[in-house]
PDB file of C-alpha atoms in Angstrom:
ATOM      1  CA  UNK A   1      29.021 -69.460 -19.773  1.00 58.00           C
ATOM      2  CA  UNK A   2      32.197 -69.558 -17.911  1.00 66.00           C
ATOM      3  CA  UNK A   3      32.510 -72.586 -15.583  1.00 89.00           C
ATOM      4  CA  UNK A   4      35.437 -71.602 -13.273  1.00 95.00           C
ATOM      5  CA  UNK A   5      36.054 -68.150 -12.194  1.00 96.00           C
ATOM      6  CA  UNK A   6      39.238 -66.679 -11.117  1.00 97.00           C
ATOM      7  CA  UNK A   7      39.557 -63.858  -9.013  1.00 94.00           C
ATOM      8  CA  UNK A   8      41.624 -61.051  -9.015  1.00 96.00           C
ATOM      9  CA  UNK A   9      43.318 -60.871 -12.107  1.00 95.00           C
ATOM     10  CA  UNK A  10      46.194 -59.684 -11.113  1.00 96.00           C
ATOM     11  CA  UNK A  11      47.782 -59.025  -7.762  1.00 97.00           C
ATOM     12  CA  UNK A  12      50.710 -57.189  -7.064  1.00 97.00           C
ATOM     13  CA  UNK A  13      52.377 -58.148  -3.241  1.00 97.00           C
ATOM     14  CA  UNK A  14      55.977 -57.438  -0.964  1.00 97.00           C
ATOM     15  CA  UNK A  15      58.204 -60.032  -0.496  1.00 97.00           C
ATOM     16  CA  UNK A  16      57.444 -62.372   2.140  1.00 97.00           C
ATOM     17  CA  UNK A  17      53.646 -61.850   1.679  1.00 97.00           C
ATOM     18  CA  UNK A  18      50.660 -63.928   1.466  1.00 97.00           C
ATOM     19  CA  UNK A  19      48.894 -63.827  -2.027  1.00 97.00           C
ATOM     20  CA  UNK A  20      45.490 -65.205  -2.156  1.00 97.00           C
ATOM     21  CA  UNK A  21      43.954 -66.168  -5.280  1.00 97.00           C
ATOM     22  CA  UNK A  22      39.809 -67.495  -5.316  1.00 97.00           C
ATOM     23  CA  UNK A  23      37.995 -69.617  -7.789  1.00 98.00           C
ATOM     24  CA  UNK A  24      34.267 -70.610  -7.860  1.00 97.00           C
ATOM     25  CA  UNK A  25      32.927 -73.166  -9.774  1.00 96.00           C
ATOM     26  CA  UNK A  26      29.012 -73.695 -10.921  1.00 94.00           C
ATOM     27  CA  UNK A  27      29.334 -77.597 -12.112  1.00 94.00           C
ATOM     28  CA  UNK A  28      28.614 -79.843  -8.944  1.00 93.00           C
ATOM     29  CA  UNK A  29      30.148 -82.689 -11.227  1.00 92.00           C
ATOM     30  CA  UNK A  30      33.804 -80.981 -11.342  1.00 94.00           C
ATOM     31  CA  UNK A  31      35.611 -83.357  -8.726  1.00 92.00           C
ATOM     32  CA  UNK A  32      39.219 -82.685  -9.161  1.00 94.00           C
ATOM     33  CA  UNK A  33      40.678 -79.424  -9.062  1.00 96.00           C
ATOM     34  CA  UNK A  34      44.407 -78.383  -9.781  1.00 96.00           C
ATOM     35  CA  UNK A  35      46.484 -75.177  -9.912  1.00 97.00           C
ATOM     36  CA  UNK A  36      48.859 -74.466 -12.659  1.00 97.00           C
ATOM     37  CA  UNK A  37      51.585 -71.749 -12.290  1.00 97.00           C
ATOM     38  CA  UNK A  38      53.405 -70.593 -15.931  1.00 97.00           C
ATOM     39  CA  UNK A  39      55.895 -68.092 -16.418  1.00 96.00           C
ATOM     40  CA  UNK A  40      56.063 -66.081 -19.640  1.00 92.00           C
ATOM     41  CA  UNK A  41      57.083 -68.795 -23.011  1.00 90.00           C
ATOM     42  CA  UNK A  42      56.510 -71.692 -21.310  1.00 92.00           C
ATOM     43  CA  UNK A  43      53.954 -74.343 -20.661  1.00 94.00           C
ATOM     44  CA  UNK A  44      51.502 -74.197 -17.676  1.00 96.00           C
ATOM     45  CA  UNK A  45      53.077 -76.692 -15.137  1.00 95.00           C
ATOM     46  CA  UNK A  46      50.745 -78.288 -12.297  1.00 94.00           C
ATOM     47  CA  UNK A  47      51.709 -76.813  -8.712  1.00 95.00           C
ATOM     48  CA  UNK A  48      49.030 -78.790  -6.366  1.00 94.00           C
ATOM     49  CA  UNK A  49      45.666 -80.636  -6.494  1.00 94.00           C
ATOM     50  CA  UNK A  50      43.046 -81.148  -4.644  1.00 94.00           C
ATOM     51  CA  UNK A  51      40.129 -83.497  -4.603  1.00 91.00           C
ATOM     52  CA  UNK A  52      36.930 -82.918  -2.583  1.00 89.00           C
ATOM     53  CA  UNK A  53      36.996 -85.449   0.117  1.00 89.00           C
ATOM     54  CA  UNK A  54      39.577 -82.849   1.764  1.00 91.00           C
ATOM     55  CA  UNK A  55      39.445 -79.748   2.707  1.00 94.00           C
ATOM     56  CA  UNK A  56      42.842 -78.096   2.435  1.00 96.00           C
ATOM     57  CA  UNK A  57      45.566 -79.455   0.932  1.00 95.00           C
ATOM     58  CA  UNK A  58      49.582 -78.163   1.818  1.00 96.00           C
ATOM     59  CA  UNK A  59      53.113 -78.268   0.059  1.00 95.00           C
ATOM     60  CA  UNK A  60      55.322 -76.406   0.654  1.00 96.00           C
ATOM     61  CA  UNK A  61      54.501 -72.810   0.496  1.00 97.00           C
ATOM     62  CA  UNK A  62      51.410 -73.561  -1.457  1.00 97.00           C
ATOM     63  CA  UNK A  63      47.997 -74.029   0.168  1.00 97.00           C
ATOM     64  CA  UNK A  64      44.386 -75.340  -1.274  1.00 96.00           C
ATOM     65  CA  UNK A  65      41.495 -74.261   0.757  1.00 96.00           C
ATOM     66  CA  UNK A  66      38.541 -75.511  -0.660  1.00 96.00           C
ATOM     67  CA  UNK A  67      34.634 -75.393   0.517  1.00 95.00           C
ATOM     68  CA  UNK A  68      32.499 -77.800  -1.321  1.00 93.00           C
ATOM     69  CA  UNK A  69      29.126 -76.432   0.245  1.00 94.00           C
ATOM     70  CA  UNK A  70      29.869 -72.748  -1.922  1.00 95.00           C
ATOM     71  CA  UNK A  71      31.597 -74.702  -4.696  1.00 95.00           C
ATOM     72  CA  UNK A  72      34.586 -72.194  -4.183  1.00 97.00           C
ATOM     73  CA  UNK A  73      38.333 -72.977  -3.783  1.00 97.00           C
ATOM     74  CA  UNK A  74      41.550 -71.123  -3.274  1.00 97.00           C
ATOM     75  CA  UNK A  75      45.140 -70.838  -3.029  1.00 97.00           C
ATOM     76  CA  UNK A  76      47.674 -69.538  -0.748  1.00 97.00           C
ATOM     77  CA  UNK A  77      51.204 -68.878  -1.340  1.00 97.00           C
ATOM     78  CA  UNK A  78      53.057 -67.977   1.931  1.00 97.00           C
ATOM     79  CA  UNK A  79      55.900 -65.958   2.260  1.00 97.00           C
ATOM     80  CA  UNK A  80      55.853 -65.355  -1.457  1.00 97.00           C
ATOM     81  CA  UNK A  81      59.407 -64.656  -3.189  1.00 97.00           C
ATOM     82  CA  UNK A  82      59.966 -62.967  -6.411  1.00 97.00           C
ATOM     83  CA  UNK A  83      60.272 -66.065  -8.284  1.00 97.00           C
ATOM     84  CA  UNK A  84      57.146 -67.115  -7.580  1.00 97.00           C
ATOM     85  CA  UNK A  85      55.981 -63.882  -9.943  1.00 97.00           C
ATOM     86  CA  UNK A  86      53.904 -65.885 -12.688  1.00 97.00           C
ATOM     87  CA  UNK A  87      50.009 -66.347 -14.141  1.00 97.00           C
ATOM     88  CA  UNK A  88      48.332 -68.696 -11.828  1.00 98.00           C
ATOM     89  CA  UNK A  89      45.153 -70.697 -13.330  1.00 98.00           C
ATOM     90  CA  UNK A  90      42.497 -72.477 -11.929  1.00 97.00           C
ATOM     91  CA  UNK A  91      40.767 -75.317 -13.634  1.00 97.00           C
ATOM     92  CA  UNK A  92      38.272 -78.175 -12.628  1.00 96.00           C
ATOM     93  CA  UNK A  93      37.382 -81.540 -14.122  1.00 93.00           C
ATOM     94  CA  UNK A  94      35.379 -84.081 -13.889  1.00 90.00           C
ATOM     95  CA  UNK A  95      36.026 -88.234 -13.265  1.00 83.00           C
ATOM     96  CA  UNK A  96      38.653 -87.488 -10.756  1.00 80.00           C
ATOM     97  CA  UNK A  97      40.770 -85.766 -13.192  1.00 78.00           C
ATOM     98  CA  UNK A  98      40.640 -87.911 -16.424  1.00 79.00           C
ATOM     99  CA  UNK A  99      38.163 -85.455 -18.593  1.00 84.00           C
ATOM    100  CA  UNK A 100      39.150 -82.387 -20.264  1.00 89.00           C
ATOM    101  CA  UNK A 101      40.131 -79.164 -17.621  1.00 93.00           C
ATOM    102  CA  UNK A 102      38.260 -76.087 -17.468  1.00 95.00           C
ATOM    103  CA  UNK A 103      40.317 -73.223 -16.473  1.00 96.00           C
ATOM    104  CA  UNK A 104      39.836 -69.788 -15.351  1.00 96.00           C
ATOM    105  CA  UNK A 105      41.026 -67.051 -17.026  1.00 96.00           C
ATOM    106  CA  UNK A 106      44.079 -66.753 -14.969  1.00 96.00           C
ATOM    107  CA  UNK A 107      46.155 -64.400 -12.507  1.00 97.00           C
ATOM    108  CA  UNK A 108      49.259 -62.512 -12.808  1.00 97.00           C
ATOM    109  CA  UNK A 109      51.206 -62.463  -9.364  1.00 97.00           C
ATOM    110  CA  UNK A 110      54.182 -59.791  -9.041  1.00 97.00           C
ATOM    111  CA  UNK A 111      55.805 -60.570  -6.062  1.00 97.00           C
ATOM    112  CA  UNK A 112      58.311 -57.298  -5.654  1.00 96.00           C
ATOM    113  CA  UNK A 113      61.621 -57.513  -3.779  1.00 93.00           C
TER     114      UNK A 113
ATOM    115  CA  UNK B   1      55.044 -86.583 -14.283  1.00 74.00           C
ATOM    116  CA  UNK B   2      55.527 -87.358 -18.380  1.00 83.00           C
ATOM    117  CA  UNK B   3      58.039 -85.896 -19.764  1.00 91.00           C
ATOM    118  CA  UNK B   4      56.152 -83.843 -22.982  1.00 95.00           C
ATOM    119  CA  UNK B   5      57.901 -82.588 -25.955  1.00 97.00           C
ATOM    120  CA  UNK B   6      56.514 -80.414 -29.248  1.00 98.00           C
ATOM    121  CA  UNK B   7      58.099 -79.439 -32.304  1.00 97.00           C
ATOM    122  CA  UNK B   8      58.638 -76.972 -33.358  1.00 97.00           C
ATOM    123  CA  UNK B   9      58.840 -74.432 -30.428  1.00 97.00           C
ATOM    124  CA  UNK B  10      57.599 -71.558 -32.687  1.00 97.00           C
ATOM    125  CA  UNK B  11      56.680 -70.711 -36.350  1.00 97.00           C
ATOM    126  CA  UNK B  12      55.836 -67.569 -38.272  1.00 98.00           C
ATOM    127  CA  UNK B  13      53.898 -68.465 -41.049  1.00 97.00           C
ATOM    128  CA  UNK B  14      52.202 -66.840 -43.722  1.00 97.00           C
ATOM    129  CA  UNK B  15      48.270 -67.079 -44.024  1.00 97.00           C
ATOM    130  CA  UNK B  16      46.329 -69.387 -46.141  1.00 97.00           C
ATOM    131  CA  UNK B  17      49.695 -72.204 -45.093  1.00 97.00           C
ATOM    132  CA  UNK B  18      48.824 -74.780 -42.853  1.00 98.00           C
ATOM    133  CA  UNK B  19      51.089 -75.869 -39.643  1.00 98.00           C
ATOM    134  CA  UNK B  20      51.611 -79.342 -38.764  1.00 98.00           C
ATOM    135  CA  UNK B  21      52.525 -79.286 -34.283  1.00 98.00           C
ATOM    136  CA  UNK B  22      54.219 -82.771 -32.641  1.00 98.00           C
ATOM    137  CA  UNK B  23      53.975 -84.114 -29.660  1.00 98.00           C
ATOM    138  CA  UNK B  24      55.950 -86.352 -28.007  1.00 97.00           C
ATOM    139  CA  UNK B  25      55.173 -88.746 -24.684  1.00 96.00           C
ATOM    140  CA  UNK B  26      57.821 -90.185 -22.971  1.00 94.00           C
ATOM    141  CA  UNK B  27      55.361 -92.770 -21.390  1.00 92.00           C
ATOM    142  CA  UNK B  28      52.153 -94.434 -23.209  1.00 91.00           C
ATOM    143  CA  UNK B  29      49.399 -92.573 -22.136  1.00 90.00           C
ATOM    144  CA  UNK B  30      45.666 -93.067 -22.714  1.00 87.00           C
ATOM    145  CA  UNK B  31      44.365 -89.490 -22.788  1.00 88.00           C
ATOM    146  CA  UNK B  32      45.630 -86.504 -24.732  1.00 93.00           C
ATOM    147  CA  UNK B  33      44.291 -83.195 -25.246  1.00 95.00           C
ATOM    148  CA  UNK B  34      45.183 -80.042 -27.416  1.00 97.00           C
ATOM    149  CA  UNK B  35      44.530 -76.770 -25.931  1.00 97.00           C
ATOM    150  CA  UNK B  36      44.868 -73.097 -27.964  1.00 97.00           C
ATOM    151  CA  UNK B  37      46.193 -70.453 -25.482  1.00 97.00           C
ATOM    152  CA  UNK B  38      45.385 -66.573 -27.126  1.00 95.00           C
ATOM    153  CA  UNK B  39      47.748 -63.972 -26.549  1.00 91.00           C
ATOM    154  CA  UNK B  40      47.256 -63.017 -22.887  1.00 90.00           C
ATOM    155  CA  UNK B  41      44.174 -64.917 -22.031  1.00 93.00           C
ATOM    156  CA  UNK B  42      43.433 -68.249 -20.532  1.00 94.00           C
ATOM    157  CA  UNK B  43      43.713 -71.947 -22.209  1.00 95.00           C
ATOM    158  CA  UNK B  44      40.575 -73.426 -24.474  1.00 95.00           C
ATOM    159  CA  UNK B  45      40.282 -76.919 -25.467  1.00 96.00           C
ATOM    160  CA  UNK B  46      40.367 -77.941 -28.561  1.00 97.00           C
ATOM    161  CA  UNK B  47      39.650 -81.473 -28.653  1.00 96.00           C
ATOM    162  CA  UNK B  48      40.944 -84.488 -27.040  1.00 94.00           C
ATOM    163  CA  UNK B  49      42.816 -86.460 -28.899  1.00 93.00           C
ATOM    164  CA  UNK B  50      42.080 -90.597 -28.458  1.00 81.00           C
ATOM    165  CA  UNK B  51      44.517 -93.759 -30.230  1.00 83.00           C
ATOM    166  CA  UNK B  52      42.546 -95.579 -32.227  1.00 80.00           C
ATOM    167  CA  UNK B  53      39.673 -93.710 -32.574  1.00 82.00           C
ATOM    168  CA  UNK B  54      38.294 -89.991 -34.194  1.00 87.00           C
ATOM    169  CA  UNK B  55      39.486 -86.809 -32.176  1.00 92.00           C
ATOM    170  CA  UNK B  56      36.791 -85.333 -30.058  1.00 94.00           C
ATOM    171  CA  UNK B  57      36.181 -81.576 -30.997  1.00 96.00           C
ATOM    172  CA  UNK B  58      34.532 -79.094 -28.899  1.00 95.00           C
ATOM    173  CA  UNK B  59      32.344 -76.025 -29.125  1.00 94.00           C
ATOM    174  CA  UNK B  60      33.795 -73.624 -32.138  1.00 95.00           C
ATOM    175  CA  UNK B  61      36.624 -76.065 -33.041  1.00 96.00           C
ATOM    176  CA  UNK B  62      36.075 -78.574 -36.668  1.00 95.00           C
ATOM    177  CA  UNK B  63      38.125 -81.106 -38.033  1.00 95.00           C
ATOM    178  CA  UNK B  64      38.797 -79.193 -41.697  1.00 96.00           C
ATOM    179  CA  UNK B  65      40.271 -76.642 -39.167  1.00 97.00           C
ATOM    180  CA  UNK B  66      42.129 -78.559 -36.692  1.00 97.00           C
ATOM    181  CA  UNK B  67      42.934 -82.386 -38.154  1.00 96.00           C
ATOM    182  CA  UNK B  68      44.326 -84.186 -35.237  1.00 96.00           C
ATOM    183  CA  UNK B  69      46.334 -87.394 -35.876  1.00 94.00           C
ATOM    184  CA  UNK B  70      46.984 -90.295 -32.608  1.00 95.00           C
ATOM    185  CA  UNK B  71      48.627 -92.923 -34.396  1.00 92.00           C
ATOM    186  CA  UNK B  72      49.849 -94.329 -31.067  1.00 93.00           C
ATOM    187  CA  UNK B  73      49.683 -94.108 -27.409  1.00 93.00           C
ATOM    188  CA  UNK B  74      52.954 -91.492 -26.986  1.00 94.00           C
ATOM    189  CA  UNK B  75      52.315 -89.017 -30.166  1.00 95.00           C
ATOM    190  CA  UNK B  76      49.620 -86.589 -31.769  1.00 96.00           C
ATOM    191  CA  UNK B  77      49.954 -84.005 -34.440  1.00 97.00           C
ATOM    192  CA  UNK B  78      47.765 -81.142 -34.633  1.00 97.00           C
ATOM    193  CA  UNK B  79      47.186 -79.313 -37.302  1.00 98.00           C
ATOM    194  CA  UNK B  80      46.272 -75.574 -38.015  1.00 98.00           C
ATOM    195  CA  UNK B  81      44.620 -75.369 -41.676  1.00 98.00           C
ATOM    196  CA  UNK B  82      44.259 -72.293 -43.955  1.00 97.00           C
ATOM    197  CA  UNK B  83      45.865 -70.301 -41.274  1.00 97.00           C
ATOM    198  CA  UNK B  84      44.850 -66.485 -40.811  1.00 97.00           C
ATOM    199  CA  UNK B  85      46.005 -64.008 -38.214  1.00 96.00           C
ATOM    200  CA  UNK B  86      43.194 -65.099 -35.784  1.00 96.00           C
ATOM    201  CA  UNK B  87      45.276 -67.892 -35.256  1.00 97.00           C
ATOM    202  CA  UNK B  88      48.267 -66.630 -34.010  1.00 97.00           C
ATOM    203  CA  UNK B  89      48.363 -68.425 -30.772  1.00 97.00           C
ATOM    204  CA  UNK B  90      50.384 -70.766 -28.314  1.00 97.00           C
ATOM    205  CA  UNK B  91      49.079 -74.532 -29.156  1.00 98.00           C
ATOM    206  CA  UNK B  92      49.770 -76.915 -25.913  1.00 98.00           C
ATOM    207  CA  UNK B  93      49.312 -80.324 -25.645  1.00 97.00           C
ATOM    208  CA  UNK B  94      48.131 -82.009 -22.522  1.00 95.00           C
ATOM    209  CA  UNK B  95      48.267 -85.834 -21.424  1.00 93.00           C
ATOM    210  CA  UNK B  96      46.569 -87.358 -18.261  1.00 89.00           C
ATOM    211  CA  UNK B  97      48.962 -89.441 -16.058  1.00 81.00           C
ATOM    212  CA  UNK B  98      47.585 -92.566 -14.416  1.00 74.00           C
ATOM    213  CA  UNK B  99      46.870 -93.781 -11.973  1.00 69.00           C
ATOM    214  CA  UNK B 100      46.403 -90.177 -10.129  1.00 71.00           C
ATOM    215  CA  UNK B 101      44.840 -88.328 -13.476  1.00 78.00           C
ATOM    216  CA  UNK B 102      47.725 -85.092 -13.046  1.00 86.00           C
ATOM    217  CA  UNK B 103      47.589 -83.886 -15.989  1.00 91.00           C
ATOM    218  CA  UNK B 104      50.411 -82.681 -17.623  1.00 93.00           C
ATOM    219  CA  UNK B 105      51.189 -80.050 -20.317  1.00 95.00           C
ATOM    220  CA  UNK B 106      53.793 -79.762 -22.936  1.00 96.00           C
ATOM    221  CA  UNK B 107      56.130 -76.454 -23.529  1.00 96.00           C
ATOM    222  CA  UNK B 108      53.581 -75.180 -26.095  1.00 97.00           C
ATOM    223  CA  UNK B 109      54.448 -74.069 -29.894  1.00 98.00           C
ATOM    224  CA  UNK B 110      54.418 -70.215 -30.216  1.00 97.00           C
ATOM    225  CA  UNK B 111      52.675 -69.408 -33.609  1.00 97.00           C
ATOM    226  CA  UNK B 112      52.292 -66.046 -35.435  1.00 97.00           C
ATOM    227  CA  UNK B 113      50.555 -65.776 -38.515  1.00 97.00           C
ATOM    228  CA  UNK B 114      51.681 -62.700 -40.891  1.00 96.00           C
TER     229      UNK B 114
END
């Protein structure tokens, strides 16, 4: 049974475009929920966070929507550059963070010049 | 954020050989987790490593396969026993900062089994 998933799985977008990237979630106990962005032979490394007393969260270019009635969350990158071409995961967890992460199977984001 | 380092980066080993995979914490940390990334997929946990008690295992992973060693609170060895192809994988270790709970991931060791 997969906890988190991850939609599309891959996403191709201009320069200076908005990609959008969805995850829903079926455990009402998952309260923390991070993004991870990892390019190819590296580690995943943690981009932004959210936790569900909010409902967006913002840095930078990078955006967390997230709607605790449909147990769905999202992120936006805005004016996406080619560097920012990467897998993107998903994951949830429970006890703010501290328990294991459940991730979805992931997103690859080409971001063409 | 901790600063997470494994050794070694990448192996090719033959099957049947078993792989020993550091990781080093630049900061004591309480929780520690090693996750098996397949080629092209997503990450799976393999069991969360505690100090000073028995690794937690889940679903699918045992502890003849996968001995996991947390002899203090900033290093954990995994193992990967009587290796076959199956495993070729990247092997990532994790570690939950405090007082927020980010958690954090190291570079990963790149394994190929021949």
């Amino acid at each position: 049974q997969q906890q988190v998933k991850q939609s599309p799985q891959s996403l191709i977008v201009q320069k200076g475009g908005i990609s959008i990237i969805n995850c829903a979630y079926e455990n009402t106990a998952f309260d923390y929920f991070p993004w991870y962005q990892q390019f190819p032979g590296k580690g995943p490394a943690l981009l932004i966070a959210i936790r569900p007393d909010v409902s967006e969260k913002k840095e930078g270019r990078f955006t967390i929507s997230f709607n605790k009635s449909a147990k769905q969350f999202s992120l936006h990158i805005m004016d996406s550059q080619p560097g920012d071409s990467a897998t993107y995961f998903c994951a949830a967890s429970e006890r703010g963070g501290s328990e294991k992460l459940v991730f979805g199977k992931g997103m690859k984001l080409t971001v063409n010049p | 954020s901790a600063v997470i380092s494994q050794k070694p980066s990448r192996d090719i080993c033959q099957r049947g050989t078993s792989l020993t995979i550091q990781c080093q914490v630049d900061s004591q940390v309480t929780m520690m987790f090693w996750y098996r990334q397949q080629p092209g997929q997503s990450l799976t946990l393999i069991a969360t490593a505690n100090q000073g008690s028995e690794a937690t295992y889940e679903s699918g992973f045992v502890i003849d396969k996968f001995p996991i060693s947390r002899p203090n609170l900033t290093f954990s060895t995994l193992t990967v026993s009587n290796m076959s192809p199956e495993d070729s994988s990247i092997y990532l270790c994790s570690v939950v900062g405090e007082p927020a709970y980010e958690q954090y991931f190291g570079p990963g060791t790149r394994l190929t089994v021949t």
